[in-house]
């Protein structure tokens, strides 16, 4: 029976990691991988996470199931962090949290929920978007459509985006990146979010906001601007959240599906469906990551420690963006790459072409995705000049 099964190529980024590992050049630089790196190139366990884990070893009393919606305490803290502790949405009891195995698990819950409860609705994705959006939503059987996000020069095309949103059939679902757009790094200004809100309201669209990088852009509250604007001004919003990046607990698979409804009656109806969706997929979410997050939020000291380290990570990324542009100035390239300092989050559409990317790899052992997407966190004081010299070499 297995004989006719075809082998498919692996993930392009995994191939990149393998090529990087096999490269013997001591100066090699990995700008491809999608995780945070510190100055030493390490993806650290955050200090507050370590402390919380120590505490959990001593205090954890059971490994029994935590239920399909997950740990209620975790859900409560996530809602407060995403929507704001004083959110009118929380006061009106119209938001529901269902803990999920990472942000990907939340996206899959959203996809299955849309497929089963809102049949016939297409989902509109930014072009480009995180490639796994395509995989997750099509695996659930949804019809995928796209709206433009960048122009031919790989710069944000907000006019194109807005015009396309205005033409989406009423009632369809539109996926928006809350902040730190992956892969481009281009985020919307407050005014642009307001315009998106107006179109979404006029067309009766259902926004699905993917919030995987809260705290990586400008700050925990700052990064939530768009999410909160939509949540407070629309009857219905879906948010998929992830703790992978901002707690650095990628492998603990910790995320949340949030449904915001018109009122608490509708919210409870939706919530009841989500328990079934979760049960049919994986029954209960894993508990270690949510226990870490709840332990941190239950302690003012650990919360302060976490916020401080998250601030350091965000500061490092934003400083690297400035340093990168400054290091290109002697090559006369600072104008050409000025947008890199304006972008937010780990990723940057540099504007380098597939040919530049190939030359960087073959001549200089610098690895990034073919689209010219670089993980800024892969830069460091040690490799910055090397990378910028190499870029100057290939774009000449
Ligand atoms: N959404 C976006 C835009 C992402 O970049 C990622 C992670 N790369 C996720 C969701 C999912 O994150 P995870 O499942 O690891 O929590």
mmCIF file of C-alpha atoms and ligand atoms in Angstrom:
data_model
loop_
_atom_site.group_PDB
_atom_site.id
_atom_site.type_symbol
_atom_site.label_atom_id
_atom_site.label_comp_id
_atom_site.label_asym_id
_atom_site.label_seq_id
_atom_site.Cartn_x
_atom_site.Cartn_y
_atom_site.Cartn_z
ATOM 1 C CA UNK A 1 0.000 0.000 0.000
ATOM 2 C CA UNK A 2 2.882 2.374 0.707
ATOM 3 C CA UNK A 3 4.620 1.634 -2.577
ATOM 4 C CA UNK A 4 2.988 4.472 -4.627
ATOM 5 C CA UNK A 5 3.572 7.108 -1.948
ATOM 6 C CA UNK A 6 5.804 9.892 -3.239
ATOM 7 C CA UNK A 7 8.565 11.529 -1.267
ATOM 8 C CA UNK A 8 8.125 15.293 -0.939
ATOM 9 C CA UNK A 9 10.897 17.821 -0.409
ATOM 10 C CA UNK A 10 11.460 18.905 3.206
ATOM 11 C CA UNK A 11 10.874 22.399 4.565
ATOM 12 C CA UNK A 12 13.086 24.947 2.734
ATOM 13 C CA UNK A 13 14.289 26.405 6.045
ATOM 14 C CA UNK A 14 15.296 22.970 7.338
ATOM 15 C CA UNK A 15 17.348 22.525 4.159
ATOM 16 C CA UNK A 16 18.992 25.856 4.858
ATOM 17 C CA UNK A 17 19.914 24.763 8.399
ATOM 18 C CA UNK A 18 21.449 21.573 7.036
ATOM 19 C CA UNK A 19 23.500 23.475 4.435
ATOM 20 C CA UNK A 20 24.662 25.887 7.147
ATOM 21 C CA UNK A 21 25.710 23.035 9.438
ATOM 22 C CA UNK A 22 27.690 21.405 6.624
ATOM 23 C CA UNK A 23 29.519 24.649 5.735
ATOM 24 C CA UNK A 24 33.094 24.590 7.093
ATOM 25 C CA UNK A 25 33.721 28.352 6.687
ATOM 26 C CA UNK A 26 34.444 29.643 10.247
ATOM 27 C CA UNK A 27 32.909 33.022 9.314
ATOM 28 C CA UNK A 28 29.545 31.529 8.281
ATOM 29 C CA UNK A 29 26.428 33.405 9.405
ATOM 30 C CA UNK A 30 22.912 31.999 9.771
ATOM 31 C CA UNK A 31 20.236 34.611 9.080
ATOM 32 C CA UNK A 32 17.680 31.994 8.042
ATOM 33 C CA UNK A 33 16.425 30.280 11.143
ATOM 34 C CA UNK A 34 13.222 31.588 12.770
ATOM 35 C CA UNK A 35 14.155 31.803 16.456
ATOM 36 C CA UNK A 36 15.594 34.576 18.616
ATOM 37 C CA UNK A 37 19.371 34.535 19.076
ATOM 38 C CA UNK A 38 21.390 36.447 21.638
ATOM 39 C CA UNK A 39 24.792 38.099 21.043
ATOM 40 C CA UNK A 40 26.452 34.659 21.440
ATOM 41 C CA UNK A 41 24.123 33.114 18.854
ATOM 42 C CA UNK A 42 22.213 31.171 21.502
ATOM 43 C CA UNK A 43 18.427 30.885 21.910
ATOM 44 C CA UNK A 44 18.424 31.270 25.697
ATOM 45 C CA UNK A 45 16.080 29.920 28.351
ATOM 46 C CA UNK A 46 14.816 33.157 29.885
ATOM 47 C CA UNK A 47 15.766 33.813 33.527
ATOM 48 C CA UNK A 48 12.169 33.998 34.740
ATOM 49 C CA UNK A 49 11.345 30.772 32.882
ATOM 50 C CA UNK A 50 14.223 28.931 34.596
ATOM 51 C CA UNK A 51 13.115 30.225 37.981
ATOM 52 C CA UNK A 52 9.499 29.250 37.326
ATOM 53 C CA UNK A 53 10.570 25.769 36.252
ATOM 54 C CA UNK A 54 12.578 25.303 39.464
ATOM 55 C CA UNK A 55 9.492 26.249 41.406
ATOM 56 C CA UNK A 56 7.302 23.876 39.392
ATOM 57 C CA UNK A 57 9.598 20.920 40.082
ATOM 58 C CA UNK A 58 9.010 21.437 43.791
ATOM 59 C CA UNK A 59 5.356 22.437 43.747
ATOM 60 C CA UNK A 60 3.684 20.492 40.956
ATOM 61 C CA UNK A 61 1.270 18.010 42.510
ATOM 62 C CA UNK A 62 -0.239 16.149 39.584
ATOM 63 C CA UNK A 63 0.145 15.339 35.920
ATOM 64 C CA UNK A 64 -3.578 14.791 35.399
ATOM 65 C CA UNK A 65 -5.267 16.306 32.316
ATOM 66 C CA UNK A 66 -5.857 20.060 32.362
ATOM 67 C CA UNK A 67 -9.044 20.010 30.252
ATOM 68 C CA UNK A 68 -9.722 20.949 26.644
ATOM 69 C CA UNK A 69 -9.615 24.702 27.298
ATOM 70 C CA UNK A 70 -6.378 24.303 29.252
ATOM 71 C CA UNK A 71 -5.384 26.014 32.459
ATOM 72 C CA UNK A 72 -7.950 28.738 33.313
ATOM 73 C CA UNK A 73 -5.294 30.783 35.102
ATOM 74 C CA UNK A 74 -3.115 30.772 32.012
ATOM 75 C CA UNK A 75 -6.098 31.754 29.876
ATOM 76 C CA UNK A 76 -6.874 34.625 32.223
ATOM 77 C CA UNK A 77 -3.310 35.960 32.093
ATOM 78 C CA UNK A 78 -3.143 35.650 28.313
ATOM 79 C CA UNK A 79 -6.413 37.560 27.916
ATOM 80 C CA UNK A 80 -5.103 40.346 30.158
ATOM 81 C CA UNK A 81 -1.779 40.524 28.337
ATOM 82 C CA UNK A 82 -3.325 40.525 24.869
ATOM 83 C CA UNK A 83 -6.376 42.711 25.481
ATOM 84 C CA UNK A 84 -5.112 44.810 28.407
ATOM 85 C CA UNK A 85 -6.031 44.252 32.057
ATOM 86 C CA UNK A 86 -8.636 47.033 31.923
ATOM 87 C CA UNK A 87 -10.096 46.053 28.585
ATOM 88 C CA UNK A 88 -13.822 46.782 28.150
ATOM 89 C CA UNK A 89 -13.945 43.476 26.255
ATOM 90 C CA UNK A 90 -12.996 41.611 29.435
ATOM 91 C CA UNK A 91 -15.364 43.706 31.540
ATOM 92 C CA UNK A 92 -18.193 42.713 29.175
ATOM 93 C CA UNK A 93 -17.177 39.040 29.486
ATOM 94 C CA UNK A 94 -17.176 38.574 25.731
ATOM 95 C CA UNK A 95 -13.698 37.022 25.309
ATOM 96 C CA UNK A 96 -12.906 33.321 25.616
ATOM 97 C CA UNK A 97 -9.468 31.704 25.878
ATOM 98 C CA UNK A 98 -8.694 28.156 24.773
ATOM 99 C CA UNK A 99 -5.109 27.126 25.462
ATOM 100 C CA UNK A 100 -3.464 25.539 22.428
ATOM 101 C CA UNK A 101 -0.284 23.680 21.468
ATOM 102 C CA UNK A 102 1.588 26.803 20.362
ATOM 103 C CA UNK A 103 0.417 29.510 18.017
ATOM 104 C CA UNK A 104 0.241 26.892 15.277
ATOM 105 C CA UNK A 105 -2.240 24.882 17.368
ATOM 106 C CA UNK A 106 -4.329 28.028 17.853
ATOM 107 C CA UNK A 107 -4.299 28.630 14.099
ATOM 108 C CA UNK A 108 -5.443 25.069 13.498
ATOM 109 C CA UNK A 109 -8.260 25.493 16.041
ATOM 110 C CA UNK A 110 -9.266 28.670 14.205
ATOM 111 C CA UNK A 111 -9.122 26.886 10.857
ATOM 112 C CA UNK A 112 -11.240 23.951 12.058
ATOM 113 C CA UNK A 113 -13.685 26.292 13.779
ATOM 114 C CA UNK A 114 -14.151 28.309 10.584
ATOM 115 C CA UNK A 115 -14.480 25.162 8.482
ATOM 116 C CA UNK A 116 -17.100 23.595 10.743
ATOM 117 C CA UNK A 117 -19.035 26.627 12.035
ATOM 118 C CA UNK A 118 -18.658 29.193 9.239
ATOM 119 C CA UNK A 119 -18.789 26.988 6.130
ATOM 120 C CA UNK A 120 -18.237 28.658 2.791
ATOM 121 C CA UNK A 121 -16.090 31.485 4.162
ATOM 122 C CA UNK A 122 -12.767 31.996 2.415
ATOM 123 C CA UNK A 123 -9.710 33.152 4.336
ATOM 124 C CA UNK A 124 -7.634 36.033 2.962
ATOM 125 C CA UNK A 125 -3.909 36.032 3.706
ATOM 126 C CA UNK A 126 -1.305 38.728 3.170
ATOM 127 C CA UNK A 127 1.015 38.086 0.231
ATOM 128 C CA UNK A 128 3.554 37.160 1.480
ATOM 129 C CA UNK A 129 2.706 35.555 4.794
ATOM 130 C CA UNK A 130 4.206 32.962 7.127
ATOM 131 C CA UNK A 131 4.256 29.909 4.805
ATOM 132 C CA UNK A 132 2.643 27.628 7.369
ATOM 133 C CA UNK A 133 -0.521 29.745 7.256
ATOM 134 C CA UNK A 134 -1.069 28.253 3.806
ATOM 135 C CA UNK A 135 -0.456 24.741 5.113
ATOM 136 C CA UNK A 136 -2.629 24.972 8.212
ATOM 137 C CA UNK A 137 -5.636 26.587 6.557
ATOM 138 C CA UNK A 138 -5.607 24.383 3.489
ATOM 139 C CA UNK A 139 -5.199 21.265 5.660
ATOM 140 C CA UNK A 140 -8.478 22.241 7.331
ATOM 141 C CA UNK A 141 -10.114 22.451 3.916
ATOM 142 C CA UNK A 142 -10.526 26.236 3.747
ATOM 143 C CA UNK A 143 -10.440 28.166 0.498
ATOM 144 C CA UNK A 144 -7.386 30.469 0.538
ATOM 145 C CA UNK A 145 -7.218 33.904 -1.077
ATOM 146 C CA UNK A 146 -4.579 36.587 -0.845
ATOM 147 C CA UNK A 147 -4.271 40.357 -0.590
ATOM 148 C CA UNK A 148 -1.084 42.250 -1.527
ATOM 149 C CA UNK A 149 1.236 43.370 1.253
ATOM 150 C CA UNK A 150 4.417 44.432 -0.539
ATOM 151 C CA UNK A 151 5.068 46.090 -3.899
ATOM 152 C CA UNK A 152 7.490 45.059 -6.643
ATOM 153 C CA UNK A 153 10.381 46.560 -4.629
ATOM 154 C CA UNK A 154 9.402 44.511 -1.574
ATOM 155 C CA UNK A 155 8.252 47.590 0.391
ATOM 156 C CA UNK A 156 4.936 47.796 2.279
ATOM 157 C CA UNK A 157 2.077 48.366 -0.171
ATOM 158 C CA UNK A 158 -0.626 49.643 2.169
ATOM 159 C CA UNK A 159 -2.702 51.212 -0.606
ATOM 160 C CA UNK A 160 -2.731 47.906 -2.457
ATOM 161 C CA UNK A 161 -3.651 46.070 0.726
ATOM 162 C CA UNK A 162 -6.517 48.412 1.566
ATOM 163 C CA UNK A 163 -7.918 48.372 -1.970
ATOM 164 C CA UNK A 164 -7.892 44.565 -1.907
ATOM 165 C CA UNK A 165 -9.565 44.402 1.523
ATOM 166 C CA UNK A 166 -12.353 46.649 0.190
ATOM 167 C CA UNK A 167 -13.085 44.077 -2.510
ATOM 168 C CA UNK A 168 -13.285 41.022 -0.231
ATOM 169 C CA UNK A 169 -16.752 39.427 -0.275
ATOM 170 C CA UNK A 170 -18.776 40.331 2.776
ATOM 171 C CA UNK A 171 -18.415 37.921 5.665
ATOM 172 C CA UNK A 172 -15.102 36.369 4.634
ATOM 173 C CA UNK A 173 -12.228 35.942 7.075
ATOM 174 C CA UNK A 174 -9.149 38.151 6.819
ATOM 175 C CA UNK A 175 -5.905 37.158 8.530
ATOM 176 C CA UNK A 176 -3.884 40.071 9.893
ATOM 177 C CA UNK A 177 -0.489 39.994 11.617
ATOM 178 C CA UNK A 178 -0.777 41.888 14.909
ATOM 179 C CA UNK A 179 2.858 43.024 14.870
ATOM 180 C CA UNK A 180 6.307 41.987 13.630
ATOM 181 C CA UNK A 181 4.902 40.763 10.308
ATOM 182 C CA UNK A 182 6.511 37.483 9.292
ATOM 183 C CA UNK A 183 8.239 37.442 6.824
ATOM 184 C CA UNK A 184 8.450 41.122 5.899
ATOM 185 C CA UNK A 185 8.888 43.030 9.203
ATOM 186 C CA UNK A 186 6.543 45.757 7.904
ATOM 187 C CA UNK A 187 3.921 46.727 10.499
ATOM 188 C CA UNK A 188 0.941 49.038 10.179
ATOM 189 C CA UNK A 189 0.893 52.498 11.769
ATOM 190 C CA UNK A 190 -1.942 53.462 14.112
ATOM 191 C CA UNK A 191 -3.628 55.392 11.295
ATOM 192 C CA UNK A 192 -3.355 52.405 8.981
ATOM 193 C CA UNK A 193 -4.889 50.103 11.617
ATOM 194 C CA UNK A 194 -7.772 52.555 11.901
ATOM 195 C CA UNK A 195 -8.311 52.359 8.148
ATOM 196 C CA UNK A 196 -8.219 48.564 8.279
ATOM 197 C CA UNK A 197 -10.804 48.636 11.081
ATOM 198 C CA UNK A 198 -13.089 50.840 8.961
ATOM 199 C CA UNK A 199 -12.908 48.504 5.968
ATOM 200 C CA UNK A 200 -13.355 45.364 8.080
ATOM 201 C CA UNK A 201 -16.432 46.914 9.723
ATOM 202 C CA UNK A 202 -17.910 48.196 6.448
ATOM 203 C CA UNK A 203 -17.496 44.846 4.715
ATOM 204 C CA UNK A 204 -18.580 42.773 7.710
ATOM 205 C CA UNK A 205 -15.339 40.776 7.590
ATOM 206 C CA UNK A 206 -14.183 38.507 10.407
ATOM 207 C CA UNK A 207 -10.608 39.402 11.387
ATOM 208 C CA UNK A 208 -8.328 36.600 12.501
ATOM 209 C CA UNK A 209 -5.348 38.293 14.103
ATOM 210 C CA UNK A 210 -2.171 36.239 14.456
ATOM 211 C CA UNK A 211 -0.267 37.507 17.498
ATOM 212 C CA UNK A 212 2.963 35.521 17.685
ATOM 213 C CA UNK A 213 5.425 38.278 18.644
ATOM 214 C CA UNK A 214 3.898 40.407 21.408
ATOM 215 C CA UNK A 215 6.734 42.363 23.020
ATOM 216 C CA UNK A 216 9.212 41.868 20.170
ATOM 217 C CA UNK A 217 8.302 45.080 18.322
ATOM 218 C CA UNK A 218 7.850 48.213 20.445
ATOM 219 C CA UNK A 219 6.550 46.828 23.760
ATOM 220 C CA UNK A 220 3.859 44.553 25.180
ATOM 221 C CA UNK A 221 1.116 47.191 25.076
ATOM 222 C CA UNK A 222 2.405 49.005 21.982
ATOM 223 C CA UNK A 223 2.411 45.787 19.962
ATOM 224 C CA UNK A 224 -1.200 45.116 20.951
ATOM 225 C CA UNK A 225 -2.490 48.385 19.461
ATOM 226 C CA UNK A 226 -4.137 46.849 16.401
ATOM 227 C CA UNK A 227 -5.520 43.835 18.256
ATOM 228 C CA UNK A 228 -7.105 46.000 20.942
ATOM 229 C CA UNK A 229 -8.478 48.475 18.402
ATOM 230 C CA UNK A 230 -10.292 45.682 16.570
ATOM 231 C CA UNK A 231 -11.386 43.882 19.749
ATOM 232 C CA UNK A 232 -12.888 47.022 21.264
ATOM 233 C CA UNK A 233 -14.603 48.231 18.100
ATOM 234 C CA UNK A 234 -15.921 45.077 16.479
ATOM 235 C CA UNK A 235 -18.450 42.516 17.616
ATOM 236 C CA UNK A 236 -16.441 39.513 16.534
ATOM 237 C CA UNK A 237 -12.694 38.862 16.317
ATOM 238 C CA UNK A 238 -10.507 35.757 16.507
ATOM 239 C CA UNK A 239 -6.977 36.055 17.889
ATOM 240 C CA UNK A 240 -4.324 33.352 17.814
ATOM 241 C CA UNK A 241 -1.580 33.922 20.347
ATOM 242 C CA UNK A 242 1.795 32.309 20.953
ATOM 243 C CA UNK A 243 4.176 32.305 23.935
ATOM 244 C CA UNK A 244 6.921 30.662 21.867
ATOM 245 C CA UNK A 245 8.841 33.859 21.171
ATOM 246 C CA UNK A 246 8.079 36.222 24.045
ATOM 247 C CA UNK A 247 8.701 33.541 26.692
ATOM 248 C CA UNK A 248 11.286 31.695 24.585
ATOM 249 C CA UNK A 249 9.395 28.418 25.191
ATOM 250 C CA UNK A 250 9.220 27.320 21.564
ATOM 251 C CA UNK A 251 9.341 23.592 22.308
ATOM 252 C CA UNK A 252 6.808 23.701 25.143
ATOM 253 C CA UNK A 253 4.019 24.392 22.618
ATOM 254 C CA UNK A 254 2.167 27.123 24.435
ATOM 255 C CA UNK A 255 -0.404 29.313 22.737
ATOM 256 C CA UNK A 256 -4.013 30.385 22.907
ATOM 257 C CA UNK A 257 -7.087 30.654 20.703
ATOM 258 C CA UNK A 258 -9.125 33.711 21.677
ATOM 259 C CA UNK A 259 -12.667 34.269 20.471
ATOM 260 C CA UNK A 260 -14.313 37.637 20.983
ATOM 261 C CA UNK A 261 -18.070 37.629 20.505
ATOM 262 C CA UNK A 262 -20.883 40.186 20.521
ATOM 263 C CA UNK A 263 -21.887 39.276 24.077
ATOM 264 C CA UNK A 264 -21.177 36.612 26.669
ATOM 265 C CA UNK A 265 -24.049 34.418 25.409
ATOM 266 C CA UNK A 266 -22.493 34.137 21.950
ATOM 267 C CA UNK A 267 -19.067 33.783 23.515
ATOM 268 C CA UNK A 268 -20.178 30.737 25.526
ATOM 269 C CA UNK A 269 -21.690 29.180 22.389
ATOM 270 C CA UNK A 270 -18.416 29.590 20.499
ATOM 271 C CA UNK A 271 -16.450 28.411 23.516
ATOM 272 C CA UNK A 272 -18.454 25.201 23.723
ATOM 273 C CA UNK A 273 -17.542 24.462 20.100
ATOM 274 C CA UNK A 274 -13.855 25.054 20.761
ATOM 275 C CA UNK A 275 -13.770 22.390 23.463
ATOM 276 C CA UNK A 276 -14.941 19.890 20.854
ATOM 277 C CA UNK A 277 -12.489 21.126 18.226
ATOM 278 C CA UNK A 278 -9.630 20.798 20.722
ATOM 279 C CA UNK A 279 -10.762 17.358 21.894
ATOM 280 C CA UNK A 280 -10.997 16.029 18.341
ATOM 281 C CA UNK A 281 -7.502 17.290 17.519
ATOM 282 C CA UNK A 282 -5.435 16.450 20.594
ATOM 283 C CA UNK A 283 -7.839 16.230 23.549
ATOM 284 C CA UNK A 284 -5.905 18.396 26.009
ATOM 285 C CA UNK A 285 -3.045 20.854 25.460
ATOM 286 C CA UNK A 286 0.389 20.225 27.012
ATOM 287 C CA UNK A 287 0.649 21.695 30.507
ATOM 288 C CA UNK A 288 4.279 22.543 31.191
ATOM 289 C CA UNK A 289 4.469 25.766 29.171
ATOM 290 C CA UNK A 290 1.216 27.169 30.501
ATOM 291 C CA UNK A 291 2.322 26.309 34.055
ATOM 292 C CA UNK A 292 5.538 28.289 33.456
ATOM 293 C CA UNK A 293 3.604 31.292 32.176
ATOM 294 C CA UNK A 294 1.059 31.159 35.018
ATOM 295 C CA UNK A 295 3.853 30.814 37.602
ATOM 296 C CA UNK A 296 5.567 33.901 36.197
ATOM 297 C CA UNK A 297 2.385 35.982 36.153
ATOM 298 C CA UNK A 298 1.495 34.873 39.684
ATOM 299 C CA UNK A 299 4.737 36.361 40.971
ATOM 300 C CA UNK A 300 5.380 40.112 40.692
ATOM 301 C CA UNK A 301 9.143 39.428 40.914
ATOM 302 C CA UNK A 302 9.134 36.876 38.108
ATOM 303 C CA UNK A 303 6.858 39.089 36.003
ATOM 304 C CA UNK A 304 9.292 41.986 36.401
ATOM 305 C CA UNK A 305 12.217 39.690 35.552
ATOM 306 C CA UNK A 306 10.425 38.436 32.423
ATOM 307 C CA UNK A 307 9.468 41.924 31.257
ATOM 308 C CA UNK A 308 13.037 43.099 31.741
ATOM 309 C CA UNK A 309 14.557 40.274 29.731
ATOM 310 C CA UNK A 310 11.930 40.608 27.006
ATOM 311 C CA UNK A 311 12.847 44.308 26.875
ATOM 312 C CA UNK A 312 16.509 43.351 26.466
ATOM 313 C CA UNK A 313 15.670 41.020 23.589
ATOM 314 C CA UNK A 314 13.529 43.648 21.875
ATOM 315 C CA UNK A 315 16.211 46.290 22.470
ATOM 316 C CA UNK A 316 18.874 44.055 20.957
ATOM 317 C CA UNK A 317 16.848 43.454 17.801
ATOM 318 C CA UNK A 318 15.986 47.121 17.318
ATOM 319 C CA UNK A 319 19.592 48.186 17.991
ATOM 320 C CA UNK A 320 20.837 45.647 15.434
ATOM 321 C CA UNK A 321 18.458 47.142 12.872
ATOM 322 C CA UNK A 322 20.011 50.583 13.452
ATOM 323 C CA UNK A 323 23.565 49.198 13.493
ATOM 324 C CA UNK A 324 22.965 47.303 10.268
ATOM 325 C CA UNK A 325 21.921 50.423 8.380
ATOM 326 C CA UNK A 326 24.804 52.406 9.941
ATOM 327 C CA UNK A 327 27.313 49.729 8.911
ATOM 328 C CA UNK A 328 26.075 49.978 5.319
ATOM 329 C CA UNK A 329 26.645 53.756 5.233
ATOM 330 C CA UNK A 330 30.369 53.555 4.357
ATOM 331 C CA UNK A 331 29.307 51.499 1.318
ATOM 332 C CA UNK A 332 26.801 54.173 0.297
ATOM 333 C CA UNK A 333 23.963 51.708 0.931
ATOM 334 C CA UNK A 334 22.250 53.199 3.994
ATOM 335 C CA UNK A 335 19.457 54.811 1.974
ATOM 336 C CA UNK A 336 18.794 51.631 0.061
ATOM 337 C CA UNK A 337 18.409 49.636 3.290
ATOM 338 C CA UNK A 338 16.908 52.385 5.489
ATOM 339 C CA UNK A 339 13.618 50.444 5.729
ATOM 340 C CA UNK A 340 15.371 47.733 7.776
ATOM 341 C CA UNK A 341 15.621 50.156 10.713
ATOM 342 C CA UNK A 342 11.900 50.938 10.411
ATOM 343 C CA UNK A 343 10.744 47.325 10.350
ATOM 344 C CA UNK A 344 9.889 45.471 13.555
ATOM 345 C CA UNK A 345 10.356 41.981 14.942
ATOM 346 C CA UNK A 346 12.957 39.406 14.087
ATOM 347 C CA UNK A 347 12.384 39.328 10.360
ATOM 348 C CA UNK A 348 13.267 41.682 7.603
ATOM 349 C CA UNK A 349 12.464 41.746 3.946
ATOM 350 C CA UNK A 350 15.848 43.184 3.070
ATOM 351 C CA UNK A 351 15.052 43.745 -0.592
ATOM 352 C CA UNK A 352 17.912 41.423 -1.563
ATOM 353 C CA UNK A 353 16.999 39.332 -4.601
ATOM 354 C CA UNK A 354 17.186 35.553 -4.936
ATOM 355 C CA UNK A 355 20.393 36.081 -6.934
ATOM 356 C CA UNK A 356 21.930 38.195 -4.138
ATOM 357 C CA UNK A 357 20.916 35.540 -1.596
ATOM 358 C CA UNK A 358 22.587 32.816 -3.684
ATOM 359 C CA UNK A 359 25.791 34.852 -3.987
ATOM 360 C CA UNK A 360 25.838 35.593 -0.257
ATOM 361 C CA UNK A 361 25.612 31.871 0.409
ATOM 362 C CA UNK A 362 28.089 30.703 -2.238
ATOM 363 C CA UNK A 363 30.724 33.440 -1.864
ATOM 364 C CA UNK A 364 30.376 34.419 1.789
ATOM 365 C CA UNK A 365 28.644 31.552 3.637
ATOM 366 C CA UNK A 366 25.796 33.834 4.710
ATOM 367 C CA UNK A 367 22.496 31.973 4.788
ATOM 368 C CA UNK A 368 19.043 33.484 4.403
ATOM 369 C CA UNK A 369 15.712 32.629 2.797
ATOM 370 C CA UNK A 370 15.463 33.016 -1.005
ATOM 371 C CA UNK A 371 12.926 35.834 -0.659
ATOM 372 C CA UNK A 372 15.639 37.980 0.943
ATOM 373 C CA UNK A 373 14.110 37.512 4.397
ATOM 374 C CA UNK A 374 16.771 37.795 7.082
ATOM 375 C CA UNK A 375 16.479 37.007 10.786
ATOM 376 C CA UNK A 376 17.972 40.193 12.234
ATOM 377 C CA UNK A 377 18.646 38.386 15.536
ATOM 378 C CA UNK A 378 21.244 36.285 13.683
ATOM 379 C CA UNK A 379 23.420 39.407 13.441
ATOM 380 C CA UNK A 380 25.888 40.300 16.204
ATOM 381 C CA UNK A 381 28.634 42.827 16.865
ATOM 382 C CA UNK A 382 31.120 40.181 15.667
ATOM 383 C CA UNK A 383 29.539 39.430 12.294
ATOM 384 C CA UNK A 384 27.880 42.759 11.411
ATOM 385 C CA UNK A 385 30.758 44.209 9.370
ATOM 386 C CA UNK A 386 31.366 40.877 7.672
ATOM 387 C CA UNK A 387 27.714 40.672 6.623
ATOM 388 C CA UNK A 388 27.567 44.299 5.467
ATOM 389 C CA UNK A 389 30.788 43.993 3.448
ATOM 390 C CA UNK A 390 29.381 40.876 1.811
ATOM 391 C CA UNK A 391 26.100 42.618 0.986
ATOM 392 C CA UNK A 392 28.035 45.524 -0.541
ATOM 393 C CA UNK A 393 29.974 43.008 -2.616
ATOM 394 C CA UNK A 394 26.917 41.230 -4.024
ATOM 395 C CA UNK A 395 24.686 44.242 -4.716
ATOM 396 C CA UNK A 396 27.379 46.180 -6.631
HETATM 397 N N1 LIG B 1 2.388 32.813 13.424
HETATM 398 C C1 LIG B 1 3.496 33.367 12.940
HETATM 399 C C2 LIG B 1 3.394 34.576 12.088
HETATM 400 C C3 LIG B 1 4.744 32.808 13.229
HETATM 401 O O1 LIG B 1 5.840 33.373 12.733
HETATM 402 C C4 LIG B 1 4.807 31.652 14.046
HETATM 403 C C5 LIG B 1 6.117 31.018 14.395
HETATM 404 N N2 LIG B 1 7.111 31.059 13.484
HETATM 405 C C6 LIG B 1 3.617 31.118 14.523
HETATM 406 C C7 LIG B 1 2.428 31.725 14.205
HETATM 407 C C8 LIG B 1 3.546 29.859 15.348
HETATM 408 O O2 LIG B 1 4.329 29.788 16.441
HETATM 409 P P1 LIG B 1 4.361 28.531 17.397
HETATM 410 O O3 LIG B 1 3.463 27.489 16.873
HETATM 411 O O4 LIG B 1 5.774 28.090 17.415
HETATM 412 O O5 LIG B 1 3.906 29.056 18.717
#
